[in-house]
Each structure stands twice: as C-alpha cells, then as structure tokens.
C-alpha cells in the first residue's frame, strides 16, 4: 500500500460480518437517518418561511440543522448501502472526501455551538444589549468565521492524513473513514497529523470551556429570576443543550485520544456513533422541536397547507 493511488480501495469492516446483524444495522441506521433528515429539514423550512423566527437564535439553529443534515449524510447512507449490499468497499477518493467533509462539518459545528452558547448568554444575562451585540451583521460574521475555521481544519487533517504511505491490509475497522483508524495503517508515525489533532483538540477543549463558562453565567442568572416558571423554562432548555454538547465533544475526545486496540473493538464503533449519528438526530428535538415558537410555526404551516388543499 506504499504507493496508494486514486484507483485503490479501502474496506470498511463495519459492525459485523453476520448477515442478520448487517440487515439490523442497516434498518436502525436508516430509521435514524430518516428521523434526522425529517427533523432538520423541518427546522430549516420553518425558520425560513416564518418571519417571526427571523431572529439571531433561529438563524443559528437553521445553520446548525443544515450542518447536522450534511454531517449525517456524509457517513450513514454509505454505511447503509454497504450493509444492504454486503459490499464493504470505499474508494480512495471516497475516503478522502469523507475525511474532508466530516472535519469540515464537525469542526464548524463545534464553533457554531460555541457561538450559540454566547448568543444565549447575551440573551439571558444582557437582554437590554442583545439587539446591539447580536445584530444581523455580527451573526453572519460569526457563522462565516465558524465555516472558515472548519474548512481550514478539514484541509489540514485531510492533507496530513493522506500525505504518508500506508502499510498492511487496507482494512478500516469502522463504518466510515475515520482518522484514528487510517493512522493505524500508516507505515510510520505521522507527526504532522498528530500535531494537527493536538491543535484541534486544544481548540475544541477551549470551545468546551467557553460553552461551560457561558452556561455557568446563564444558570447563575436564571437562579436569581423571581419567576419560578421562567427558571424552569430556562433550565429545561439549557440543560439538554449542555448534555448534547458534552456528549458530542467527550466522545470525540475519547476516540482521538485513546490508543487503538490491536484487535477491533465494538466500543470504538459505539463511541463513533455518539459523535457522528446521535447529535444530528437529537439536536432537532432538543434545540427546536420542543420550542414553543417552533411548535406555533409548525401549526401555522400545517394549517396553511390544509387551507390550500381545500
């Protein structure tokens, strides 16, 4: 595998070689993918059509839904097709594309989640200055910066991962081309990729700390609210947000920091599900579909469709 070319092929070993388990995996992933597809498309549609949702918070939510929709589409459909067809190959260029777009979308999502925590901090802790701080230009600039940082991270990871020769059988013990498994195929240590991973983890940890600090200020402000109903609403909204962010980042940290075992581990596969499949599926439920404004917009959309059909 020293002279890997665009004609070469990787083998995604997936969850199991047993046909029944392959079918079960395909069905579960298909149901999850359809749920993520429906939830995120619904949020994008509602936040676009309903003018009452043209606010900074829903602007960020729409971008998050688009990211989640793309993120789960990078890995899951290919895995479903492989399981259904009992055909576990992926081309070299397909693998490169998966690595690039996965890091582009995942890194951008981390940055956007950090921006969203700042948005909630300003809204709850500095409500009188919210319109000034979170103006439309500032929101667009924050989203643009998130995409730029994600793109830069993706280029660095992709270039450094595929810049060295690989040895041994081209078997990736994962359901998609994930960098830790690719690095295990390298003929020697890839110092460049290790440095890039280290920098990424430091930046991700910095985002995680920033998010935690934002929510600490939010919770301290919420607990001083005179209204019990207001406290309950804010806490019930913020805690699930923090839970999903923690799950997303902690599973990613674990996957990229712990040494890979010599034999394939089911735990590694399950951990990867928590940073590739779970967030895009859960984010629509936690961030938006439980929201009163989103429910009203959905009811309005359904009524409009019903009236037009008469």
mmCIF file of C-alpha atoms in Angstrom:
data_model
loop_
_atom_site.group_PDB
_atom_site.id
_atom_site.type_symbol
_atom_site.label_atom_id
_atom_site.label_comp_id
_atom_site.label_asym_id
_atom_site.label_seq_id
_atom_site.Cartn_x
_atom_site.Cartn_y
_atom_site.Cartn_z
ATOM 1 C CA UNK A 1 0.000 0.000 0.000
ATOM 2 C CA UNK A 2 3.034 2.328 -0.114
ATOM 3 C CA UNK A 3 2.059 3.779 -3.469
ATOM 4 C CA UNK A 4 -1.609 4.417 -2.814
ATOM 5 C CA UNK A 5 -3.383 5.913 -5.811
ATOM 6 C CA UNK A 6 -6.861 7.164 -6.662
ATOM 7 C CA UNK A 7 -7.618 3.661 -8.025
ATOM 8 C CA UNK A 8 -7.040 1.997 -4.642
ATOM 9 C CA UNK A 9 -9.793 0.741 -2.347
ATOM 10 C CA UNK A 10 -10.376 0.610 1.400
ATOM 11 C CA UNK A 11 -12.527 -1.967 3.179
ATOM 12 C CA UNK A 12 -14.924 -0.663 5.844
ATOM 13 C CA UNK A 13 -15.280 -3.588 8.230
ATOM 14 C CA UNK A 14 -18.362 -2.121 9.950
ATOM 15 C CA UNK A 15 -20.175 -3.703 12.880
ATOM 16 C CA UNK A 16 -20.414 -7.371 11.869
ATOM 17 C CA UNK A 17 -19.870 -9.938 9.138
ATOM 18 C CA UNK A 18 -23.063 -11.786 10.103
ATOM 19 C CA UNK A 19 -25.726 -11.098 7.506
ATOM 20 C CA UNK A 20 -28.574 -10.772 10.026
ATOM 21 C CA UNK A 21 -26.648 -8.168 12.015
ATOM 22 C CA UNK A 22 -25.823 -6.292 8.817
ATOM 23 C CA UNK A 23 -29.529 -6.050 7.980
ATOM 24 C CA UNK A 24 -30.332 -4.947 11.551
ATOM 25 C CA UNK A 25 -27.604 -2.297 11.372
ATOM 26 C CA UNK A 26 -28.946 -1.050 8.031
ATOM 27 C CA UNK A 27 -32.523 -0.811 9.349
ATOM 28 C CA UNK A 28 -31.511 1.013 12.545
ATOM 29 C CA UNK A 29 -29.285 3.439 10.665
ATOM 30 C CA UNK A 30 -31.983 4.025 8.041
ATOM 31 C CA UNK A 31 -34.611 4.863 10.679
ATOM 32 C CA UNK A 32 -32.145 7.155 12.455
ATOM 33 C CA UNK A 33 -31.180 8.851 9.194
ATOM 34 C CA UNK A 34 -34.808 9.429 8.191
ATOM 35 C CA UNK A 35 -35.551 10.913 11.636
ATOM 36 C CA UNK A 36 -32.547 13.259 11.343
ATOM 37 C CA UNK A 37 -33.496 14.146 7.776
ATOM 38 C CA UNK A 38 -37.103 14.954 8.682
ATOM 39 C CA UNK A 39 -36.261 16.898 11.849
ATOM 40 C CA UNK A 40 -33.532 19.053 10.335
ATOM 41 C CA UNK A 41 -35.394 19.744 7.079
ATOM 42 C CA UNK A 42 -38.446 20.742 9.104
ATOM 43 C CA UNK A 43 -36.440 23.236 11.152
ATOM 44 C CA UNK A 44 -34.797 24.705 8.047
ATOM 45 C CA UNK A 45 -38.218 25.083 6.402
ATOM 46 C CA UNK A 46 -39.902 26.655 9.433
ATOM 47 C CA UNK A 47 -37.089 29.106 10.217
ATOM 48 C CA UNK A 48 -37.015 30.155 6.568
ATOM 49 C CA UNK A 49 -40.749 30.584 5.957
ATOM 50 C CA UNK A 50 -41.924 32.055 9.285
ATOM 51 C CA UNK A 51 -40.828 35.704 9.609
ATOM 52 C CA UNK A 52 -41.295 35.584 13.400
ATOM 53 C CA UNK A 53 -38.350 33.171 13.505
ATOM 54 C CA UNK A 54 -36.000 35.537 11.683
ATOM 55 C CA UNK A 55 -34.025 36.236 14.865
ATOM 56 C CA UNK A 56 -30.376 35.519 15.737
ATOM 57 C CA UNK A 57 -31.206 32.392 17.758
ATOM 58 C CA UNK A 58 -33.169 30.778 14.934
ATOM 59 C CA UNK A 59 -30.631 31.952 12.366
ATOM 60 C CA UNK A 60 -28.018 29.920 14.237
ATOM 61 C CA UNK A 61 -30.439 26.990 14.632
ATOM 62 C CA UNK A 62 -31.068 26.935 10.886
ATOM 63 C CA UNK A 63 -27.331 26.783 10.236
ATOM 64 C CA UNK A 64 -26.959 24.042 12.862
ATOM 65 C CA UNK A 65 -29.716 21.997 11.194
ATOM 66 C CA UNK A 66 -28.023 22.373 7.807
ATOM 67 C CA UNK A 67 -24.717 21.236 9.327
ATOM 68 C CA UNK A 68 -26.356 18.243 11.018
ATOM 69 C CA UNK A 69 -28.140 17.264 7.820
ATOM 70 C CA UNK A 70 -24.864 17.285 5.892
ATOM 71 C CA UNK A 71 -22.842 15.667 8.699
ATOM 72 C CA UNK A 72 -25.033 12.575 8.983
ATOM 73 C CA UNK A 73 -25.314 12.338 5.180
ATOM 74 C CA UNK A 74 -21.532 12.038 4.833
ATOM 75 C CA UNK A 75 -21.267 8.707 6.664
ATOM 76 C CA UNK A 76 -24.614 6.987 7.272
ATOM 77 C CA UNK A 77 -26.044 6.468 3.725
ATOM 78 C CA UNK A 78 -22.791 4.820 2.558
ATOM 79 C CA UNK A 79 -22.816 2.556 5.616
ATOM 80 C CA UNK A 80 -26.461 1.597 4.978
ATOM 81 C CA UNK A 81 -25.744 0.733 1.344
ATOM 82 C CA UNK A 82 -22.693 -1.335 2.299
ATOM 83 C CA UNK A 83 -24.713 -3.345 4.824
ATOM 84 C CA UNK A 84 -27.664 -3.918 2.488
ATOM 85 C CA UNK A 85 -25.484 -4.934 -0.459
ATOM 86 C CA UNK A 86 -22.950 -6.837 1.668
ATOM 87 C CA UNK A 87 -20.301 -4.756 -0.097
ATOM 88 C CA UNK A 88 -17.938 -3.041 2.313
ATOM 89 C CA UNK A 89 -15.596 -1.149 -0.012
ATOM 90 C CA UNK A 90 -14.966 2.557 -0.399
ATOM 91 C CA UNK A 91 -12.701 4.131 -2.991
ATOM 92 C CA UNK A 92 -9.601 6.097 -2.072
ATOM 93 C CA UNK A 93 -11.188 9.337 -3.294
ATOM 94 C CA UNK A 94 -14.401 8.467 -1.436
ATOM 95 C CA UNK A 95 -12.392 8.008 1.752
ATOM 96 C CA UNK A 96 -10.564 11.302 1.236
ATOM 97 C CA UNK A 97 -13.924 13.034 0.684
ATOM 98 C CA UNK A 98 -15.375 11.532 3.859
ATOM 99 C CA UNK A 99 -12.427 12.728 5.943
ATOM 100 C CA UNK A 100 -12.501 16.226 4.459
ATOM 101 C CA UNK A 101 -16.248 16.814 4.751
ATOM 102 C CA UNK A 102 -16.502 15.157 8.163
ATOM 103 C CA UNK A 103 -13.893 17.520 9.608
ATOM 104 C CA UNK A 104 -15.344 20.500 7.750
ATOM 105 C CA UNK A 105 -18.820 19.912 9.175
ATOM 106 C CA UNK A 106 -17.858 18.638 12.646
ATOM 107 C CA UNK A 107 -15.359 21.466 13.259
ATOM 108 C CA UNK A 108 -17.835 24.059 12.009
ATOM 109 C CA UNK A 109 -20.496 22.591 14.303
ATOM 110 C CA UNK A 110 -18.237 22.880 17.356
ATOM 111 C CA UNK A 111 -17.579 26.532 16.512
ATOM 112 C CA UNK A 112 -21.289 27.178 15.884
ATOM 113 C CA UNK A 113 -22.312 25.539 19.167
ATOM 114 C CA UNK A 114 -19.860 27.887 20.893
ATOM 115 C CA UNK A 115 -21.448 30.857 19.125
ATOM 116 C CA UNK A 116 -24.920 29.641 20.133
ATOM 117 C CA UNK A 117 -23.909 29.417 23.789
ATOM 118 C CA UNK A 118 -22.664 33.018 23.566
ATOM 119 C CA UNK A 119 -25.968 34.025 21.970
ATOM 120 C CA UNK A 120 -27.899 32.501 24.891
ATOM 121 C CA UNK A 121 -25.509 34.135 27.373
ATOM 122 C CA UNK A 122 -26.141 37.591 25.894
ATOM 123 C CA UNK A 123 -29.907 36.973 25.651
ATOM 124 C CA UNK A 124 -30.269 35.919 29.298
ATOM 125 C CA UNK A 125 -27.500 37.838 31.057
ATOM 126 C CA UNK A 126 -27.571 41.074 28.990
ATOM 127 C CA UNK A 127 -31.083 41.248 27.476
ATOM 128 C CA UNK A 128 -31.093 45.052 27.096
ATOM 129 C CA UNK A 129 -27.956 44.968 24.929
ATOM 130 C CA UNK A 130 -28.954 41.858 22.954
ATOM 131 C CA UNK A 131 -30.121 43.638 19.795
ATOM 132 C CA UNK A 132 -26.941 45.723 19.695
ATOM 133 C CA UNK A 133 -24.478 42.879 20.297
ATOM 134 C CA UNK A 134 -26.236 40.257 18.179
ATOM 135 C CA UNK A 135 -27.029 42.361 15.126
ATOM 136 C CA UNK A 136 -27.506 40.691 11.740
ATOM 137 C CA UNK A 137 -24.014 41.626 10.557
ATOM 138 C CA UNK A 138 -22.422 40.187 13.696
ATOM 139 C CA UNK A 139 -24.394 36.940 13.338
ATOM 140 C CA UNK A 140 -23.365 36.495 9.696
ATOM 141 C CA UNK A 141 -19.753 37.195 10.625
ATOM 142 C CA UNK A 142 -19.844 34.582 13.428
ATOM 143 C CA UNK A 143 -21.285 31.907 11.118
ATOM 144 C CA UNK A 144 -18.803 32.770 8.366
ATOM 145 C CA UNK A 145 -15.915 32.511 10.826
ATOM 146 C CA UNK A 146 -17.224 29.123 12.000
ATOM 147 C CA UNK A 147 -17.255 27.800 8.423
ATOM 148 C CA UNK A 148 -13.798 29.248 7.707
ATOM 149 C CA UNK A 149 -12.297 27.603 10.796
ATOM 150 C CA UNK A 150 -13.959 24.303 9.886
ATOM 151 C CA UNK A 151 -12.625 24.478 6.329
ATOM 152 C CA UNK A 152 -9.089 25.222 7.497
ATOM 153 C CA UNK A 153 -9.211 22.343 9.980
ATOM 154 C CA UNK A 154 -10.525 19.972 7.292
ATOM 155 C CA UNK A 155 -7.753 20.887 4.843
ATOM 156 C CA UNK A 156 -5.037 20.372 7.471
ATOM 157 C CA UNK A 157 -6.414 16.998 8.635
ATOM 158 C CA UNK A 158 -7.002 15.643 5.136
ATOM 159 C CA UNK A 159 -3.631 16.730 3.787
ATOM 160 C CA UNK A 160 -1.650 15.397 6.741
ATOM 161 C CA UNK A 161 -3.577 12.092 6.975
ATOM 162 C CA UNK A 162 -3.094 11.117 3.328
ATOM 163 C CA UNK A 163 0.400 12.546 2.892
ATOM 164 C CA UNK A 164 2.259 9.475 4.142
ATOM 165 C CA UNK A 165 2.482 5.893 2.801
ATOM 166 C CA UNK A 166 0.280 3.206 4.334
ATOM 167 C CA UNK A 167 1.186 -0.417 5.054
ATOM 168 C CA UNK A 168 -0.675 -3.651 5.588
ATOM 169 C CA UNK A 169 -4.190 -4.626 4.507
ATOM 170 C CA UNK A 170 -6.406 -1.601 3.743
ATOM 171 C CA UNK A 171 -8.993 -2.559 6.356
ATOM 172 C CA UNK A 172 -10.684 0.194 8.380
ATOM 173 C CA UNK A 173 -12.419 -1.205 11.442
ATOM 174 C CA UNK A 174 -15.102 1.449 11.387
ATOM 175 C CA UNK A 175 -18.300 2.176 9.441
ATOM 176 C CA UNK A 176 -16.707 5.239 7.814
ATOM 177 C CA UNK A 177 -13.221 6.593 7.081
ATOM 178 C CA UNK A 178 -12.232 7.901 10.499
ATOM 179 C CA UNK A 179 -8.776 9.359 11.034
ATOM 180 C CA UNK A 180 -7.652 7.221 14.045
ATOM 181 C CA UNK A 181 -8.232 4.021 12.055
ATOM 182 C CA UNK A 182 -6.483 5.491 8.995
ATOM 183 C CA UNK A 183 -3.483 6.476 11.105
ATOM 184 C CA UNK A 184 -3.219 2.889 12.334
ATOM 185 C CA UNK A 185 -2.468 1.896 8.715
ATOM 186 C CA UNK A 186 0.468 4.308 8.408
ATOM 187 C CA UNK A 187 3.934 2.815 7.878
ATOM 188 C CA UNK A 188 5.342 5.228 10.468
ATOM 189 C CA UNK A 189 4.142 7.844 12.911
ATOM 190 C CA UNK A 190 2.596 10.818 11.148
ATOM 191 C CA UNK A 191 3.994 13.673 13.207
ATOM 192 C CA UNK A 192 2.156 16.270 11.111
ATOM 193 C CA UNK A 193 -1.262 14.687 11.688
ATOM 194 C CA UNK A 194 -0.554 14.189 15.406
ATOM 195 C CA UNK A 195 0.273 17.898 15.694
ATOM 196 C CA UNK A 196 -2.920 18.828 13.801
ATOM 197 C CA UNK A 197 -5.006 16.526 16.019
ATOM 198 C CA UNK A 198 -3.378 18.035 19.111
ATOM 199 C CA UNK A 199 -4.156 21.583 17.976
ATOM 200 C CA UNK A 200 -7.729 20.615 17.097
ATOM 201 C CA UNK A 201 -8.282 19.008 20.484
ATOM 202 C CA UNK A 202 -6.885 22.075 22.252
ATOM 203 C CA UNK A 203 -9.211 24.355 20.279
ATOM 204 C CA UNK A 204 -12.190 22.032 20.838
ATOM 205 C CA UNK A 205 -11.411 21.909 24.545
ATOM 206 C CA UNK A 206 -11.217 25.715 24.561
ATOM 207 C CA UNK A 207 -14.670 25.852 22.924
ATOM 208 C CA UNK A 208 -15.965 23.380 25.503
ATOM 209 C CA UNK A 209 -14.623 25.511 28.367
ATOM 210 C CA UNK A 210 -16.143 28.656 26.800
ATOM 211 C CA UNK A 211 -19.521 26.891 26.491
ATOM 212 C CA UNK A 212 -19.343 25.717 30.102
ATOM 213 C CA UNK A 213 -18.479 29.211 31.354
ATOM 214 C CA UNK A 214 -21.355 30.677 29.326
ATOM 215 C CA UNK A 215 -23.804 28.222 30.862
ATOM 216 C CA UNK A 216 -22.438 28.847 34.370
ATOM 217 C CA UNK A 217 -23.261 32.543 33.944
ATOM 218 C CA UNK A 218 -26.616 31.621 32.417
ATOM 219 C CA UNK A 219 -27.559 29.307 35.292
ATOM 220 C CA UNK A 220 -26.439 31.832 37.916
ATOM 221 C CA UNK A 221 -28.657 34.472 36.258
ATOM 222 C CA UNK A 222 -31.572 32.073 35.858
ATOM 223 C CA UNK A 223 -31.488 31.039 39.521
ATOM 224 C CA UNK A 224 -31.938 34.694 40.513
ATOM 225 C CA UNK A 225 -35.083 35.033 38.405
ATOM 226 C CA UNK A 226 -38.170 35.833 40.515
ATOM 227 C CA UNK A 227 -40.448 33.748 38.287
ATOM 228 C CA UNK A 228 -40.419 30.027 39.051
ATOM 229 C CA UNK A 229 -41.853 29.306 35.612
ATOM 230 C CA UNK A 230 -39.097 31.363 33.958
ATOM 231 C CA UNK A 231 -36.405 29.487 35.888
ATOM 232 C CA UNK A 232 -37.880 26.118 34.956
ATOM 233 C CA UNK A 233 -38.161 27.066 31.266
ATOM 234 C CA UNK A 234 -34.581 28.353 31.043
ATOM 235 C CA UNK A 235 -33.089 25.374 32.882
ATOM 236 C CA UNK A 236 -35.126 22.798 30.937
ATOM 237 C CA UNK A 237 -33.866 24.410 27.719
ATOM 238 C CA UNK A 238 -30.210 24.889 28.658
ATOM 239 C CA UNK A 239 -29.517 21.538 30.357
ATOM 240 C CA UNK A 240 -30.327 19.398 27.274
ATOM 241 C CA UNK A 241 -28.194 21.751 25.149
ATOM 242 C CA UNK A 242 -25.258 21.264 27.503
ATOM 243 C CA UNK A 243 -25.822 17.492 27.590
ATOM 244 C CA UNK A 244 -25.659 17.102 23.797
ATOM 245 C CA UNK A 245 -22.577 19.337 23.524
ATOM 246 C CA UNK A 246 -20.847 17.334 26.267
ATOM 247 C CA UNK A 247 -21.741 14.023 24.605
ATOM 248 C CA UNK A 248 -20.573 15.244 21.194
ATOM 249 C CA UNK A 249 -17.221 16.599 22.373
ATOM 250 C CA UNK A 250 -16.395 13.990 25.039
ATOM 251 C CA UNK A 251 -16.966 11.076 22.636
ATOM 252 C CA UNK A 252 -14.774 12.819 20.058
ATOM 253 C CA UNK A 253 -12.046 13.418 22.657
ATOM 254 C CA UNK A 254 -12.152 9.748 23.683
ATOM 255 C CA UNK A 255 -11.962 8.495 20.078
ATOM 256 C CA UNK A 256 -8.955 10.668 19.181
ATOM 257 C CA UNK A 257 -7.007 10.443 22.442
ATOM 258 C CA UNK A 258 -7.129 6.800 23.480
ATOM 259 C CA UNK A 259 -4.781 4.325 21.739
ATOM 260 C CA UNK A 260 -6.464 1.931 19.324
ATOM 261 C CA UNK A 261 -6.517 -1.717 20.490
ATOM 262 C CA UNK A 262 -4.687 -4.317 18.415
ATOM 263 C CA UNK A 263 -7.956 -6.141 17.779
ATOM 264 C CA UNK A 264 -11.143 -4.360 16.595
ATOM 265 C CA UNK A 265 -13.266 -3.043 19.452
ATOM 266 C CA UNK A 266 -17.056 -2.721 19.484
ATOM 267 C CA UNK A 267 -16.630 0.137 21.964
ATOM 268 C CA UNK A 268 -14.813 2.232 19.332
ATOM 269 C CA UNK A 269 -17.683 1.707 16.918
ATOM 270 C CA UNK A 270 -20.277 2.685 19.523
ATOM 271 C CA UNK A 271 -18.282 5.746 20.595
ATOM 272 C CA UNK A 272 -18.113 6.912 16.974
ATOM 273 C CA UNK A 273 -21.916 6.749 16.774
ATOM 274 C CA UNK A 274 -22.094 9.338 19.567
ATOM 275 C CA UNK A 275 -20.215 11.975 17.553
ATOM 276 C CA UNK A 276 -21.490 11.121 14.066
ATOM 277 C CA UNK A 277 -25.099 9.914 14.364
ATOM 278 C CA UNK A 278 -26.569 10.929 17.729
ATOM 279 C CA UNK A 279 -26.062 14.752 17.620
ATOM 280 C CA UNK A 280 -27.636 15.287 14.158
ATOM 281 C CA UNK A 281 -30.614 13.182 15.261
ATOM 282 C CA UNK A 282 -31.064 14.666 18.733
ATOM 283 C CA UNK A 283 -30.343 18.338 18.011
ATOM 284 C CA UNK A 284 -33.691 18.987 16.261
ATOM 285 C CA UNK A 285 -35.561 17.552 19.257
ATOM 286 C CA UNK A 286 -33.515 19.316 21.912
ATOM 287 C CA UNK A 287 -32.856 22.684 20.316
ATOM 288 C CA UNK A 288 -36.011 23.385 18.379
ATOM 289 C CA UNK A 289 -38.920 20.958 18.221
ATOM 290 C CA UNK A 290 -39.522 21.354 21.972
ATOM 291 C CA UNK A 291 -39.599 25.127 21.475
ATOM 292 C CA UNK A 292 -42.931 26.944 21.724
ATOM 293 C CA UNK A 293 -42.192 29.261 18.771
ATOM 294 C CA UNK A 294 -41.250 26.312 16.562
ATOM 295 C CA UNK A 295 -44.453 24.489 17.532
ATOM 296 C CA UNK A 296 -46.526 27.551 16.653
ATOM 297 C CA UNK A 297 -44.734 27.910 13.300
ATOM 298 C CA UNK A 298 -45.332 24.223 12.567
ATOM 299 C CA UNK A 299 -49.023 24.542 13.439
ATOM 300 C CA UNK A 300 -49.292 27.587 11.190
ATOM 301 C CA UNK A 301 -47.577 25.757 8.310
ATOM 302 C CA UNK A 302 -49.901 22.755 8.666
ATOM 303 C CA UNK A 303 -52.988 24.984 8.749
ATOM 304 C CA UNK A 304 -51.844 26.870 5.646
ATOM 305 C CA UNK A 305 -51.270 23.615 3.797
ATOM 306 C CA UNK A 306 -54.679 22.343 4.924
ATOM 307 C CA UNK A 307 -56.455 25.514 3.766
ATOM 308 C CA UNK A 308 -54.694 25.410 0.391
ATOM 309 C CA UNK A 309 -55.735 21.791 -0.122
ATOM 310 C CA UNK A 310 -59.436 22.642 0.281
#
